[in-house]
N, C-alpha and C. Protein backbone atom coordinates (compact mmCIF):
# COMPACT_ATOMS: atom_id res chain seq x y z
N MET A 1 -112.27 44.51 -96.68
CA MET A 1 -111.92 43.79 -97.88
C MET A 1 -110.69 42.94 -97.57
N THR A 2 -110.71 41.69 -97.98
CA THR A 2 -109.58 40.79 -97.72
C THR A 2 -108.49 40.99 -98.76
N LEU A 3 -107.30 40.51 -98.45
CA LEU A 3 -106.19 40.59 -99.40
C LEU A 3 -106.51 39.84 -100.69
N GLU A 4 -107.21 38.72 -100.56
CA GLU A 4 -107.58 37.95 -101.74
C GLU A 4 -108.53 38.74 -102.64
N GLU A 5 -109.48 39.44 -102.03
CA GLU A 5 -110.42 40.26 -102.81
C GLU A 5 -109.69 41.42 -103.48
N ILE A 6 -108.77 42.03 -102.77
CA ILE A 6 -107.98 43.12 -103.33
C ILE A 6 -107.15 42.62 -104.49
N GLU A 7 -106.50 41.48 -104.29
CA GLU A 7 -105.68 40.90 -105.35
C GLU A 7 -106.51 40.59 -106.59
N PHE A 8 -107.70 40.04 -106.40
CA PHE A 8 -108.59 39.74 -107.51
C PHE A 8 -108.94 41.02 -108.28
N GLU A 9 -109.31 42.07 -107.57
CA GLU A 9 -109.68 43.33 -108.22
C GLU A 9 -108.51 43.93 -108.98
N LEU A 10 -107.32 43.84 -108.42
CA LEU A 10 -106.14 44.36 -109.10
C LEU A 10 -105.85 43.56 -110.37
N GLU A 11 -106.03 42.25 -110.29
CA GLU A 11 -105.82 41.40 -111.46
C GLU A 11 -106.84 41.74 -112.55
N MET A 12 -108.09 41.93 -112.15
CA MET A 12 -109.14 42.26 -113.11
C MET A 12 -108.91 43.64 -113.75
N ALA A 13 -108.25 44.53 -113.01
CA ALA A 13 -107.97 45.87 -113.53
C ALA A 13 -106.80 45.86 -114.52
N GLY A 14 -106.08 44.73 -114.60
CA GLY A 14 -105.02 44.60 -115.58
C GLY A 14 -103.62 44.90 -115.08
N LEU A 15 -103.44 44.96 -113.77
CA LEU A 15 -102.10 45.21 -113.23
C LEU A 15 -101.22 43.98 -113.40
N SER A 16 -99.94 44.22 -113.62
CA SER A 16 -99.00 43.11 -113.71
C SER A 16 -98.82 42.51 -112.31
N ARG A 17 -98.25 41.33 -112.26
CA ARG A 17 -98.03 40.67 -110.97
C ARG A 17 -97.14 41.54 -110.07
N GLU A 18 -96.13 42.16 -110.66
CA GLU A 18 -95.22 43.02 -109.88
C GLU A 18 -95.98 44.22 -109.30
N GLN A 19 -96.85 44.82 -110.09
CA GLN A 19 -97.64 45.96 -109.61
C GLN A 19 -98.61 45.52 -108.51
N GLN A 20 -99.21 44.34 -108.69
CA GLN A 20 -100.12 43.81 -107.67
C GLN A 20 -99.38 43.61 -106.35
N ASN A 21 -98.21 43.00 -106.42
CA ASN A 21 -97.42 42.74 -105.21
C ASN A 21 -97.05 44.03 -104.50
N LYS A 22 -96.70 45.05 -105.28
CA LYS A 22 -96.34 46.34 -104.69
C LYS A 22 -97.51 46.91 -103.89
N LEU A 23 -98.71 46.88 -104.47
CA LEU A 23 -99.88 47.42 -103.78
C LEU A 23 -100.32 46.53 -102.62
N LEU A 24 -100.23 45.23 -102.78
CA LEU A 24 -100.61 44.32 -101.70
C LEU A 24 -99.67 44.48 -100.51
N ASN A 25 -98.39 44.69 -100.77
CA ASN A 25 -97.44 44.93 -99.68
C ASN A 25 -97.78 46.22 -98.95
N ALA A 26 -98.19 47.23 -99.69
CA ALA A 26 -98.60 48.49 -99.06
C ALA A 26 -99.82 48.28 -98.16
N VAL A 27 -100.76 47.46 -98.62
CA VAL A 27 -101.95 47.17 -97.81
C VAL A 27 -101.56 46.41 -96.55
N ARG A 28 -100.64 45.47 -96.67
CA ARG A 28 -100.18 44.71 -95.50
C ARG A 28 -99.53 45.64 -94.47
N ARG A 29 -98.76 46.61 -94.95
CA ARG A 29 -98.06 47.54 -94.04
C ARG A 29 -99.01 48.56 -93.43
N GLU A 30 -99.85 49.16 -94.28
CA GLU A 30 -100.64 50.32 -93.88
C GLU A 30 -102.11 50.02 -93.62
N GLY A 31 -102.57 48.82 -93.98
CA GLY A 31 -103.99 48.51 -93.88
C GLY A 31 -104.71 48.97 -95.13
N PHE A 32 -105.96 48.54 -95.27
CA PHE A 32 -106.74 48.88 -96.46
C PHE A 32 -107.33 50.27 -96.32
N ASP A 33 -106.94 51.14 -97.21
CA ASP A 33 -107.49 52.49 -97.30
C ASP A 33 -107.85 52.69 -98.77
N ALA A 34 -109.15 52.64 -99.07
CA ALA A 34 -109.61 52.68 -100.45
C ALA A 34 -109.12 53.91 -101.20
N LYS A 35 -109.18 55.06 -100.56
CA LYS A 35 -108.77 56.30 -101.23
C LYS A 35 -107.28 56.31 -101.52
N ALA A 36 -106.48 55.88 -100.57
CA ALA A 36 -105.03 55.84 -100.76
C ALA A 36 -104.65 54.84 -101.85
N LEU A 37 -105.31 53.70 -101.85
CA LEU A 37 -105.03 52.68 -102.84
C LEU A 37 -105.42 53.16 -104.24
N ASP A 38 -106.56 53.82 -104.35
CA ASP A 38 -106.98 54.36 -105.64
C ASP A 38 -106.03 55.44 -106.12
N LYS A 39 -105.51 56.24 -105.21
CA LYS A 39 -104.55 57.27 -105.60
C LYS A 39 -103.29 56.62 -106.17
N LYS A 40 -102.83 55.54 -105.54
CA LYS A 40 -101.66 54.82 -106.04
C LYS A 40 -101.96 54.22 -107.42
N LEU A 41 -103.16 53.70 -107.59
CA LEU A 41 -103.55 53.15 -108.90
C LEU A 41 -103.51 54.24 -109.97
N GLN A 42 -104.04 55.41 -109.64
CA GLN A 42 -104.06 56.51 -110.60
C GLN A 42 -102.65 56.94 -110.96
N LEU A 43 -101.75 56.95 -109.98
CA LEU A 43 -100.36 57.31 -110.26
C LEU A 43 -99.69 56.29 -111.18
N MET A 44 -100.20 55.05 -111.15
CA MET A 44 -99.67 53.99 -112.02
C MET A 44 -100.36 54.01 -113.38
N GLY A 45 -101.34 54.88 -113.55
CA GLY A 45 -102.03 54.98 -114.84
C GLY A 45 -103.30 54.17 -114.95
N PHE A 46 -103.86 53.73 -113.82
CA PHE A 46 -105.08 52.92 -113.82
C PHE A 46 -106.25 53.71 -113.24
N GLU A 47 -107.44 53.29 -113.59
CA GLU A 47 -108.65 53.91 -113.05
C GLU A 47 -108.82 53.51 -111.58
N PRO A 48 -109.38 54.39 -110.76
CA PRO A 48 -109.66 54.02 -109.37
C PRO A 48 -110.77 52.98 -109.31
N ILE A 49 -110.61 51.99 -108.43
CA ILE A 49 -111.63 50.94 -108.32
C ILE A 49 -112.10 50.70 -106.90
N PHE A 50 -111.33 51.09 -105.91
CA PHE A 50 -111.67 50.71 -104.54
C PHE A 50 -112.62 51.66 -103.84
N THR A 51 -112.66 52.92 -104.21
CA THR A 51 -113.60 53.82 -103.56
C THR A 51 -115.03 53.45 -103.90
N LEU A 52 -115.24 52.74 -105.00
CA LEU A 52 -116.58 52.25 -105.33
C LEU A 52 -117.07 51.30 -104.25
N PHE A 53 -116.20 50.43 -103.76
CA PHE A 53 -116.57 49.49 -102.71
C PHE A 53 -116.82 50.21 -101.40
N GLU A 54 -116.01 51.21 -101.12
CA GLU A 54 -116.17 51.98 -99.89
C GLU A 54 -117.52 52.69 -99.88
N ASP A 55 -117.93 53.26 -101.01
CA ASP A 55 -119.23 53.93 -101.11
C ASP A 55 -120.37 52.95 -100.87
N ASP A 56 -120.26 51.74 -101.43
CA ASP A 56 -121.29 50.72 -101.23
C ASP A 56 -121.41 50.34 -99.75
N GLU A 57 -120.28 50.18 -99.07
CA GLU A 57 -120.28 49.81 -97.65
C GLU A 57 -120.90 50.91 -96.81
N GLU A 58 -120.62 52.16 -97.15
CA GLU A 58 -121.19 53.28 -96.39
C GLU A 58 -122.71 53.34 -96.57
N GLU A 59 -123.20 53.07 -97.77
CA GLU A 59 -124.64 53.06 -98.02
C GLU A 59 -125.31 51.95 -97.22
N GLU A 60 -124.70 50.77 -97.16
CA GLU A 60 -125.28 49.66 -96.41
C GLU A 60 -125.29 49.96 -94.91
N SER A 61 -124.28 50.65 -94.42
CA SER A 61 -124.20 50.98 -93.00
C SER A 61 -125.25 52.00 -92.59
N SER A 62 -125.61 52.88 -93.50
CA SER A 62 -126.57 53.94 -93.17
C SER A 62 -128.02 53.45 -93.22
N LYS A 63 -128.25 52.25 -93.72
CA LYS A 63 -129.62 51.70 -93.80
C LYS A 63 -130.09 51.11 -92.50
C-alpha cells in the first residue's frame, strides 16, 4: 500500500490532519504493518481499517 493510499484511507476514516501525519510518519519510519497501524487507530478511538486490505491481499496470493 502506498503512502497516498494510506493517507486517503485515514482521511476517509475521519482522522484529523494532525492524526494522519502522526500515523504516516510512523509508516515512513517502520514500514506498513496493517495490524500495527490498526492497533494505533483503535488506541485513537477509530475502527481498524487496514487489516481488511491485508486479508484481501492474502486471499489473492493464495489463488
